[in-house]
Amino acid sequence: MIAIIDYGAGNIFSVKNALDFLGVESVLTKDKCEIEAADAVILPGVGAFPWAMGELNKSGLVATVKHEAERKPFLGICLGMQLIFEKGYEFSECEGLGLIPGYVDKIDSPDLIIPHMGWNRLEVNNKDCPLLDGLTGEDYVYFVHSYKAFTDNKYIASYVEYGSEVPALVHDGKFVYGAQFHPEKSGKIGLKILQNFANL
Amino acid sequence: MLAKRIIPCLDVRDGKVVKGVNFEGIKEVGDPVELACEYNLQGADELVFYDITASHEGRRAMLDVVENTAKKVFIPLAVGGGIKTIDDIRDTLRAGADKVSVNSQAVKNPDLIREGADIFGSQCIVVGIDAKKVADGKWTVYINGGRIDMGLDLIDWAKKAADLGAGEICLNSIDTDGVRGGFDIPMLNAVCNSVNIPVIASGGCGKIEHFYEAFEKTDCSAALAASLFHFKELTCGEVKEYLSKRGVPVRTVSHKLGPRLF
């Protein structure tokens, strides 16, 4: 059973739809006990960093999320991936979950169209990341974001080129994973990545 | 590298895909969920459902279409047509759409863009614009399906929409729409050069070369077409293969993962 944390952010039904399609059991929840009882946790999210951290704080889930991420597979998606880091600078400086060292700031280049929206090709940085199992080498996934993660190269399992290298999939080497793209909206490749996560 | 997107648009009335045929009226061409699945398999990068219904029942049918599609098709889904209020946006996103396209109502009430972007995020607010040439390098914005000239300058409106928080602009040229002689390159360039958000080219695509022309001559991020795909003159896969051979970055859909997932 995968707990998809429902803290009012974005289109969480698509994550559930994708897991249903794969035949993976999941539940949308903000209940602490359900999150603790689950085999794995997904933190989805669309919106702004400070707003999302505020909602997580209001739900009283920050401590639970931090604790569970140390003992079972944890996947942050899009904004959920950004929240994994220590700090965000969207509008104002804001404390993140601090599961992986690093911070989140604007994709800053005057020549680029922002948001980075559409399909971009994954470049593998760490082929041992289990979420990349069985991919084809021509793996396009769907992005929509205006901020990106800044973190040590050792946490970056895969990146895409957009003006500079943009971390696409991060992994702490243990239980914590983060996808800047939307695997639930990335066709076959995205479903394969979600299946890999469910198989952990 | 970011791929250029190919987006089929499906006009939906009372839960069925329809297509205007030679001014003789409208013909049903199929079930939207089935067509969406087919386009997905062909390698469409995104799908647009355009609701041409004015009725309440039609709207409900549209939401059902979105809901059923979102359970089977895992690429971004956008819905346009008749979206007037924040509640319309909410209902559409809840049904499983990733984006809504607002057009006439955004011109009448630009705050809809700002409010929608504030509540749901810019990424899901597409501003659809219908425009027509009035002089060289000058176009005005029309509403109500291209029937009413608002006398509003296209470039001013595109900039304003971006400032209000639009995540994308879908730019339809009334002059080229339905003519099948190619996208409106001057109009696209004028808008792409004045905003910093993605622009989708719409209206006028009649053959495979027109997709290439749009990406070669303008900075548009995506190209949208309807009848070419409906009438099976081209598949999304053929368009992408053509573009890829000519050096346009497109998302290729690998079959190496096998059929099991679809």
GROMACS .gro file of N, CA and C in nm, chain A residues 11 13-14 17-19 21-22 46-47 109-121 123 134-140 142-144 160-162 183-189 191-192 195, chain B residues 1-3 5 40 44-46 67 70-77 93-94 96-99 120-123 167-168 196-198 219 221 250-262:
model
  282
   11ASN      N    1  -0.315   1.832  -0.863
   11ASN     CA    2  -0.393   1.725  -0.922
   11ASN      C    3  -0.343   1.590  -0.872
   13PHE      N    4  -0.512   1.335  -0.807
   13PHE     CA    5  -0.584   1.220  -0.861
   13PHE      C    6  -0.504   1.153  -0.972
   14SER      N    7  -0.423   1.229  -1.045
   14SER     CA    8  -0.350   1.164  -1.155
   14SER      C    9  -0.248   1.065  -1.103
   17ASN      N   10  -0.461   0.769  -1.023
   17ASN     CA   11  -0.504   0.704  -1.148
   17ASN      C   12  -0.392   0.618  -1.206
   18ALA      N   13  -0.270   0.671  -1.204
   18ALA     CA   14  -0.157   0.596  -1.262
   18ALA      C   15  -0.129   0.470  -1.181
   19LEU      N   16  -0.133   0.481  -1.048
   19LEU     CA   17  -0.109   0.363  -0.964
   19LEU      C   18  -0.222   0.261  -0.981
   21PHE      N   19  -0.396   0.217  -1.249
   21PHE     CA   20  -0.373   0.156  -1.380
   21PHE      C   21  -0.269   0.045  -1.372
   22LEU      N   22  -0.167   0.067  -1.288
   22LEU     CA   23  -0.060  -0.033  -1.272
   22LEU      C   24  -0.100  -0.146  -1.179
   46VAL      N   25   0.170   2.053  -0.670
   46VAL     CA   26   0.179   2.158  -0.770
   46VAL      C   27   0.148   2.284  -0.694
   47GLY      N   28   0.222   2.390  -0.716
   47GLY     CA   29   0.194   2.514  -0.645
   47GLY      C   30   0.323   2.577  -0.599
  109SER      N   31   1.760   3.240  -1.638
  109SER     CA   32   1.826   3.271  -1.764
  109SER      C   33   1.730   3.355  -1.847
  110PRO      N   34   1.773   3.475  -1.886
  110PRO     CA   35   1.683   3.565  -1.957
  110PRO      C   36   1.640   3.510  -2.093
  111ASP      N   37   1.718   3.416  -2.149
  111ASP     CA   38   1.686   3.367  -2.284
  111ASP      C   39   1.587   3.250  -2.283
  112LEU      N   40   1.557   3.198  -2.166
  112LEU     CA   41   1.474   3.078  -2.162
  112LEU      C   42   1.327   3.111  -2.145
  113ILE      N   43   1.245   3.028  -2.208
  113ILE     CA   44   1.102   3.037  -2.184
  113ILE      C   45   1.075   2.973  -2.048
  114ILE      N   46   1.004   3.047  -1.962
  114ILE     CA   47   0.972   2.996  -1.829
  114ILE      C   48   0.820   2.997  -1.814
  115PRO      N   49   0.754   2.893  -1.766
  115PRO     CA   50   0.809   2.769  -1.710
  115PRO      C   51   0.879   2.679  -1.812
  116HIS      N   52   0.967   2.593  -1.758
  116HIS     CA   53   1.020   2.480  -1.835
  116HIS      C   54   0.904   2.383  -1.846
  117MET      N   55   0.837   2.387  -1.961
  117MET     CA   56   0.714   2.310  -1.977
  117MET      C   57   0.723   2.219  -2.098
  118GLY      N   58   0.701   2.091  -2.076
  118GLY     CA   59   0.700   1.998  -2.188
  118GLY      C   60   0.787   1.876  -2.161
  119TRP      N   61   0.819   1.805  -2.271
  119TRP     CA   62   0.890   1.677  -2.260
  119TRP      C   63   1.039   1.699  -2.281
  120ASN      N   64   1.118   1.650  -2.187
  120ASN     CA   65   1.262   1.663  -2.199
  120ASN      C   66   1.326   1.526  -2.176
  121ARG      N   67   1.446   1.507  -2.232
  121ARG     CA   68   1.508   1.374  -2.230
  121ARG      C   69   1.600   1.355  -2.110
  123GLU      N   70   1.897   1.242  -1.891
  123GLU     CA   71   2.037   1.204  -1.906
  123GLU      C   72   2.076   1.137  -1.775
  134GLY      N   73   1.552  -0.050  -1.639
  134GLY     CA   74   1.478  -0.091  -1.759
  134GLY      C   75   1.439   0.021  -1.852
  135LEU      N   76   1.493   0.142  -1.834
  135LEU     CA   77   1.459   0.248  -1.929
  135LEU      C   78   1.538   0.228  -2.058
  136THR      N   79   1.505   0.309  -2.157
  136THR     CA   80   1.550   0.275  -2.293
  136THR      C   81   1.668   0.357  -2.343
  137GLY      N   82   1.702   0.465  -2.275
  137GLY     CA   83   1.807   0.553  -2.327
  137GLY      C   84   1.750   0.670  -2.406
  138GLU      N   85   1.624   0.661  -2.444
  138GLU     CA   86   1.554   0.770  -2.515
  138GLU      C   87   1.430   0.801  -2.434
  139ASP      N   88   1.452   0.849  -2.312
  139ASP     CA   89   1.340   0.855  -2.219
  139ASP      C   90   1.296   0.999  -2.196
  140TYR      N   91   1.186   1.035  -2.260
  140TYR     CA   92   1.132   1.170  -2.243
  140TYR      C   93   1.027   1.168  -2.132
  142TYR      N   94   0.770   1.442  -1.869
  142TYR     CA   95   0.700   1.570  -1.877
  142TYR      C   96   0.727   1.660  -1.756
  143PHE      N   97   0.771   1.781  -1.785
  143PHE     CA   98   0.805   1.879  -1.682
  143PHE      C   99   0.714   2.000  -1.687
  144VAL      N  100   0.685   2.058  -1.572
  144VAL     CA  101   0.627   2.193  -1.564
  144VAL      C  102   0.681   2.255  -1.436
  160VAL      N  103   1.818   1.685  -1.688
  160VAL     CA  104   1.786   1.722  -1.826
  160VAL      C  105   1.856   1.854  -1.858
  161GLU      N  106   1.872   1.880  -1.986
  161GLU     CA  107   1.932   2.006  -2.030
  161GLU      C  108   1.822   2.108  -2.054
  162TYR      N  109   1.828   2.217  -1.980
  162TYR     CA  110   1.741   2.331  -2.012
  162TYR      C  111   1.817   2.457  -1.972
  183PRO      N  112   0.592   1.177  -1.329
  183PRO     CA  113   0.588   1.041  -1.385
  183PRO      C  114   0.445   0.998  -1.421
  184GLU      N  115   0.349   1.054  -1.348
  184GLU     CA  116   0.208   1.017  -1.374
  184GLU      C  117   0.155   1.081  -1.502
  185LYS      N  118   0.236   1.169  -1.564
  185LYS     CA  119   0.194   1.233  -1.690
  185LYS      C  120   0.297   1.210  -1.798
  186SER      N  121   0.386   1.112  -1.777
  186SER     CA  122   0.496   1.091  -1.870
  186SER      C  123   0.483   0.961  -1.946
  187GLY      N  124   0.360   0.927  -1.982
  187GLY     CA  125   0.336   0.810  -2.066
  187GLY      C  126   0.398   0.683  -2.009
  188LYS      N  127   0.440   0.595  -2.100
  188LYS     CA  128   0.496   0.466  -2.063
  188LYS      C  129   0.616   0.477  -1.970
  189ILE      N  130   0.705   0.572  -2.002
  189ILE     CA  131   0.829   0.586  -1.925
  189ILE      C  132   0.794   0.621  -1.780
  191LEU      N  133   0.513   0.560  -1.623
  191LEU     CA  134   0.451   0.445  -1.556
  191LEU      C  135   0.559   0.344  -1.514
  192LYS      N  136   0.659   0.327  -1.600
  192LYS     CA  137   0.768   0.235  -1.566
  192LYS      C  138   0.842   0.282  -1.440
  195GLN      N  139   0.627   0.216  -1.147
  195GLN     CA  140   0.629   0.071  -1.119
  195GLN      C  141   0.760   0.035  -1.047
  201MET      N  142   1.741   1.819  -2.406
  201MET     CA  143   1.680   1.932  -2.477
  201MET      C  144   1.528   1.919  -2.477
  202LEU      N  145   1.464   2.032  -2.459
  202LEU     CA  146   1.317   2.031  -2.453
  202LEU      C  147   1.260   2.001  -2.592
  203ALA      N  148   1.168   1.906  -2.598
  203ALA     CA  149   1.109   1.866  -2.725
  203ALA      C  150   0.997   1.962  -2.766
  205ARG      N  151   0.631   2.014  -2.897
  205ARG     CA  152   0.514   1.928  -2.874
  205ARG      C  153   0.417   1.926  -2.993
  240ASN      N  154  -0.269   0.890  -2.808
  240ASN     CA  155  -0.164   0.863  -2.710
  240ASN      C  156  -0.067   0.757  -2.764
  244ALA      N  157   0.117   1.135  -2.934
  244ALA     CA  158   0.078   1.273  -2.904
  244ALA      C  159   0.143   1.316  -2.773
  245ASP      N  160   0.183   1.443  -2.763
  245ASP     CA  161   0.252   1.490  -2.643
  245ASP      C  162   0.155   1.545  -2.540
  246GLU      N  163   0.034   1.569  -2.582
  246GLU     CA  164  -0.063   1.634  -2.498
  246GLU      C  165  -0.194   1.628  -2.576
  267GLU      N  166  -1.273   1.257  -1.715
  267GLU     CA  167  -1.251   1.162  -1.607
  267GLU      C  168  -1.211   1.025  -1.660
  270ALA      N  169  -0.858   1.033  -1.821
  270ALA     CA  170  -0.748   1.045  -1.724
  270ALA      C  171  -0.715   0.913  -1.655
  271LYS      N  172  -0.806   0.815  -1.667
  271LYS     CA  173  -0.778   0.684  -1.608
  271LYS      C  174  -0.697   0.595  -1.700
  272LYS      N  175  -0.689   0.634  -1.828
  272LYS     CA  176  -0.626   0.547  -1.926
  272LYS      C  177  -0.508   0.610  -1.998
  273VAL      N  178  -0.506   0.743  -2.001
  273VAL     CA  179  -0.407   0.812  -2.082
  273VAL      C  180  -0.321   0.897  -1.991
  274PHE      N  181  -0.191   0.869  -1.987
  274PHE     CA  182  -0.105   0.936  -1.889
  274PHE      C  183  -0.012   1.038  -1.954
  275ILE      N  184  -0.076   1.132  -2.025
  275ILE     CA  185  -0.006   1.248  -2.078
  275ILE      C  186  -0.092   1.370  -2.040
  276PRO      N  187  -0.039   1.492  -2.048
  276PRO     CA  188  -0.119   1.607  -2.006
  276PRO      C  189  -0.247   1.624  -2.088
  277LEU      N  190  -0.354   1.657  -2.017
  277LEU     CA  191  -0.484   1.680  -2.081
  277LEU      C  192  -0.526   1.824  -2.056
  293LEU      N  193  -1.041   2.064  -1.351
  293LEU     CA  194  -0.916   2.007  -1.298
  293LEU      C  195  -0.946   1.885  -1.211
  294ARG      N  196  -1.053   1.894  -1.133
  294ARG     CA  197  -1.088   1.779  -1.046
  294ARG      C  198  -1.124   1.657  -1.127
  296GLY      N  199  -0.980   1.565  -1.377
  296GLY     CA  200  -0.856   1.501  -1.423
  296GLY      C  201  -0.779   1.580  -1.528
  297ALA      N  202  -0.830   1.699  -1.564
  297ALA     CA  203  -0.754   1.782  -1.659
  297ALA      C  204  -0.632   1.839  -1.588
  298ASP      N  205  -0.524   1.860  -1.665
  298ASP     CA  206  -0.405   1.923  -1.609
  298ASP      C  207  -0.403   2.071  -1.638
  299LYS      N  208  -0.476   2.111  -1.743
  299LYS     CA  209  -0.479   2.252  -1.781
  299LYS      C  210  -0.619   2.287  -1.829
  320PHE      N  211  -0.471   2.789  -0.864
  320PHE     CA  212  -0.435   2.656  -0.915
  320PHE      C  213  -0.292   2.649  -0.971
  321GLY      N  214  -0.228   2.763  -0.984
  321GLY     CA  215  -0.092   2.767  -1.042
  321GLY      C  216  -0.096   2.803  -1.189
  322SER      N  217   0.004   2.880  -1.231
  322SER     CA  218   0.012   2.924  -1.371
  322SER      C  219   0.016   2.807  -1.469
  323GLN      N  220   0.077   2.696  -1.423
  323GLN     CA  221   0.098   2.583  -1.515
  323GLN      C  222  -0.032   2.528  -1.571
  367GLY      N  223   0.013   3.050  -1.802
  367GLY     CA  224   0.128   2.961  -1.811
  367GLY      C  225   0.168   2.937  -1.956
  368GLU      N  226   0.074   2.960  -2.046
  368GLU     CA  227   0.094   2.933  -2.189
  368GLU      C  228  -0.006   3.014  -2.269
  396ASN      N  229   0.741   3.567  -2.274
  396ASN     CA  230   0.845   3.473  -2.233
  396ASN      C  231   0.786   3.340  -2.186
  397ILE      N  232   0.659   3.317  -2.221
  397ILE     CA  233   0.595   3.190  -2.184
  397ILE      C  234   0.573   3.108  -2.312
  398PRO      N  235   0.551   2.978  -2.298
  398PRO     CA  236   0.534   2.896  -2.419
  398PRO      C  237   0.414   2.940  -2.503
  419ASP      N  238   0.959   3.063  -3.273
  419ASP     CA  239   1.002   3.001  -3.147
  419ASP      C  240   0.886   2.934  -3.075
  421SER      N  241   0.646   2.668  -2.904
  421SER     CA  242   0.684   2.548  -2.827
  421SER      C  243   0.607   2.425  -2.871
  450VAL      N  244   1.206   1.632  -3.100
  450VAL     CA  245   1.072   1.584  -3.063
  450VAL      C  246   1.087   1.464  -2.971
  451ARG      N  247   0.982   1.436  -2.897
  451ARG     CA  248   0.983   1.320  -2.808
  451ARG      C  249   0.950   1.197  -2.891
  452THR      N  250   1.042   1.104  -2.892
  452THR     CA  251   1.015   0.981  -2.964
  452THR      C  252   0.959   0.882  -2.864
  453VAL      N  253   0.866   0.802  -2.909
  453VAL     CA  254   0.807   0.705  -2.818
  453VAL      C  255   0.868   0.569  -2.846
  454SER      N  256   0.943   0.522  -2.749
  454SER     CA  257   1.011   0.394  -2.768
  454SER      C  258   0.914   0.279  -2.747
  455HIS      N  259   0.930   0.178  -2.828
  455HIS     CA  260   0.847   0.058  -2.809
  455HIS      C  261   0.925  -0.050  -2.734
  456LYS      N  262   1.047  -0.012  -2.691
  456LYS     CA  263   1.131  -0.111  -2.624
  456LYS      C  264   1.073  -0.157  -2.490
  457LEU      N  265   0.990  -0.071  -2.430
  457LEU     CA  266   0.935  -0.110  -2.300
  457LEU      C  267   0.828  -0.217  -2.315
  458GLY      N  268   0.791  -0.246  -2.437
  458GLY     CA  269   0.696  -0.354  -2.458
  458GLY      C  270   0.554  -0.309  -2.443
  459PRO      N  271   0.461  -0.391  -2.487
  459PRO     CA  272   0.321  -0.352  -2.493
  459PRO      C  273   0.248  -0.363  -2.359
  460ARG      N  274   0.309  -0.426  -2.260
  460ARG     CA  275   0.234  -0.460  -2.141
  460ARG      C  276   0.172  -0.338  -2.073
  461LEU      N  277   0.242  -0.228  -2.077
  461LEU     CA  278   0.193  -0.111  -2.005
  461LEU      C  279   0.076  -0.044  -2.076
  462PHE      N  280   0.053  -0.077  -2.204
  462PHE     CA  281  -0.063  -0.017  -2.272
  462PHE      C  282  -0.145  -0.119  -2.344
   0.00000   0.00000   0.00000
